[in-house]
Amino acid sequence: MSTPKIKAPRGTFDVLGEQAQERATLEARARSLLEGAGYERIETPAFEATELFARGVGESTDIVRKEMFTFEDASGRSLTLRPEGTAPVCRAYVEHGMHKRRQPVKLWYLSSFFRHERAQAGRYRQFWQVGAEAIGSDDPAVDAESITLLATLLGEMGVREVRLRLSSLGSAATRAEYREKLQAYLRVNEARLSEDVRERIELNALRAFDSSHEGTREVMRDAPRLLDQLSADDAEHFAEVRALLDAASVAYEIDPTLVRGLDYYTRTVFEFTSDALGAQSGVGGGGRYDGLVEQLGGRPTPGIGWAAGVERILLAGDGGHVATAPVDVFLALDGAHARRAAFGLLEAARSAGLRAQMELGGRSLKGQLGYADALGARYVAIVADGETVLKDMQDGAQERIATDTVVHAVLRGLRTL
Ligand code: HAM
């Protein structure tokens, strides 16, 4: 009997070929967009003290209650594979005294995260997020800029049927007051609620808006809305965020029932969905977390940010119009003795900034031309002993030229595109 094969764990995947290309394109777009807007790249550890997420994300959230990969190290300390990036970034902000820098401190990341969820299309146990956090300012322009950047990124990645839902949760105090009102309303209507919602009236009443249970949905239709109870300050802040988004022509819908699955949010919250995704329609989301830094031991510091799922962006997008296998020139060998001349040419082409590849598989000349075609090469240089035939793969034109003029000819050809 043969040895059993080992497979990747449930909810995980290998990144291969074209997917690696698309991811690289997304990363390049995100870097150019976010760094252009003053965001600096940050990397935090793949695991953190469990306490960070319990305190930061919230004990009552699904993430902390049932989705964390938690383990003990040899000395019995509880560690958790990061389920999200905001709490770690705020931890780093406090740990490195970033309040001393010019505010807001803007940080972006593209990293993998871990949640023990039921795996299905678009929902994985290890997934990637691109995220951006701006910490240290409560100016509504930071909110509007943050949201606009994600809208732009999704646009650049060709994400289809995007909708932006927007709301405000107010300050922690408004929320606490509202929570009591909502809890009272839910208790009066308890009999019509799902068991899950009933159990969480005390712990997390807001999640009742998220329920798909028919009876609960009916009850929630007439429930008091947080958006109607905002303090004057919060209402004004929210009005300004909306006015700025209008000024930037970013389309949004106000959704007073928008609840995000993490506890740290205050004031602005938002979510981008794509109807092209089906059940897992959330492409990215975020909001303000004006109390989080303080909760993690820092001084009171406002913050706002978002994260978007890399897999979902690629599922719902066109990959950012990547030309697969972008090869400027493929060097084919006309006889084995051409190898050294071609190798010298390969080096010269790459030094000149061309994306060049040469034959490495011992194929016949015909096989090499087929291979170059499959790579999508723009030019093929068929290198012989003394001279080279340069073939333009777009129009089929060929010319015989000296081997040391090939790089120049390709550069000239590409520029006239
Ligand atoms: P989140 O809504 O939990 O927010 O996740 C953001 C995005 O990550 C989702 O919209 C989705 O695209 C993707 N995502 C989440 N879970 C999975 C999964 N199991 N498989 C595939 N993709 C997934 C946060 O994580 C917050 N930290 C966002 C934030 C940043 N808020 C403020 N700053």
Coordinates of C-alpha atoms and ligand atoms in Angstrom, one line a residue, residues 63 83-86 109 115 117 122-125 127-129 132-133 260 262 264-265 271 282-287 289 304-309 311-312, ligand 1:
I63 CA -14.5 36.0 17.1
P83 CA -7.9 36.9 14.1
E84 CA -7.7 40.6 13.0
G85 CA -5.2 43.5 12.8
T86 CA -6.6 46.5 14.5
Y109 CA -0.7 46.0 6.3
R115 CA -10.4 32.4 12.4
E117 CA -14.9 29.5 11.0
G122 CA -14.9 33.1 0.4
R123 CA -14.6 32.1 4.0
Y124 CA -11.3 30.5 5.2
R125 CA -9.5 29.7 8.4
F127 CA -7.1 34.4 5.0
W128 CA -5.4 37.6 4.0
Q129 CA -6.4 41.1 4.7
A132 CA -5.2 50.6 6.9
E133 CA -5.3 52.3 10.3
R260 CA -20.0 45.1 12.8
L262 CA -16.2 43.7 16.7
Y264 CA -14.3 48.4 19.7
Y265 CA -16.2 50.6 17.2
E271 CA -19.0 48.0 5.1
G282 CA -18.5 41.5 2.8
V283 CA -15.5 42.6 0.9
G284 CA -14.2 45.0 3.5
G285 CA -15.2 47.1 6.4
G286 CA -14.1 49.2 9.3
G287 CA -14.8 52.2 11.4
Y289 CA -12.4 53.0 17.5
I304 CA -10.2 54.7 12.4
G305 CA -9.4 52.1 9.8
W306 CA -10.6 49.2 7.7
A307 CA -9.6 45.8 6.5
A308 CA -10.6 44.1 3.3
G309 CA -10.4 40.4 2.4
E311 CA -9.5 36.5 -1.4
R312 CA -12.8 38.3 -1.6
Ligands
HAM1 P1 -13.8 42.2 9.6 O1 -15.1 42.8 9.1 O2 -13.9 41.2 10.7 O3 -13.0 43.5 10.2 O4 -12.9 41.7 8.5 C1 -12.6 42.5 7.3 C2 -12.7 41.7 6.1 O5 -11.9 40.5 6.1 C3 -14.1 41.1 5.8 O6 -14.9 42.1 5.1 C4 -13.8 40.0 4.8 O7 -13.6 40.5 3.5 C5 -12.4 39.5 5.3 N1 -12.6 38.3 6.2 C6 -13.0 38.2 7.4 N2 -13.1 36.9 7.8 C7 -12.7 36.2 6.8 C8 -12.6 34.7 6.5 N3 -12.8 33.8 7.5 N4 -12.2 34.3 5.3 C9 -12.0 35.2 4.3 N5 -12.1 36.6 4.5 C10 -12.5 37.0 5.7 C11 -11.8 43.5 10.8 O8 -11.1 42.5 10.8 C12 -11.4 44.8 11.4 N6 -10.1 44.6 12.0 C13 -11.4 45.9 10.3 C14 -11.0 47.2 10.9 C15 -9.8 47.8 10.7 N7 -11.7 48.0 11.6 C16 -11.0 49.1 11.9 N8 -9.8 48.9 11.4

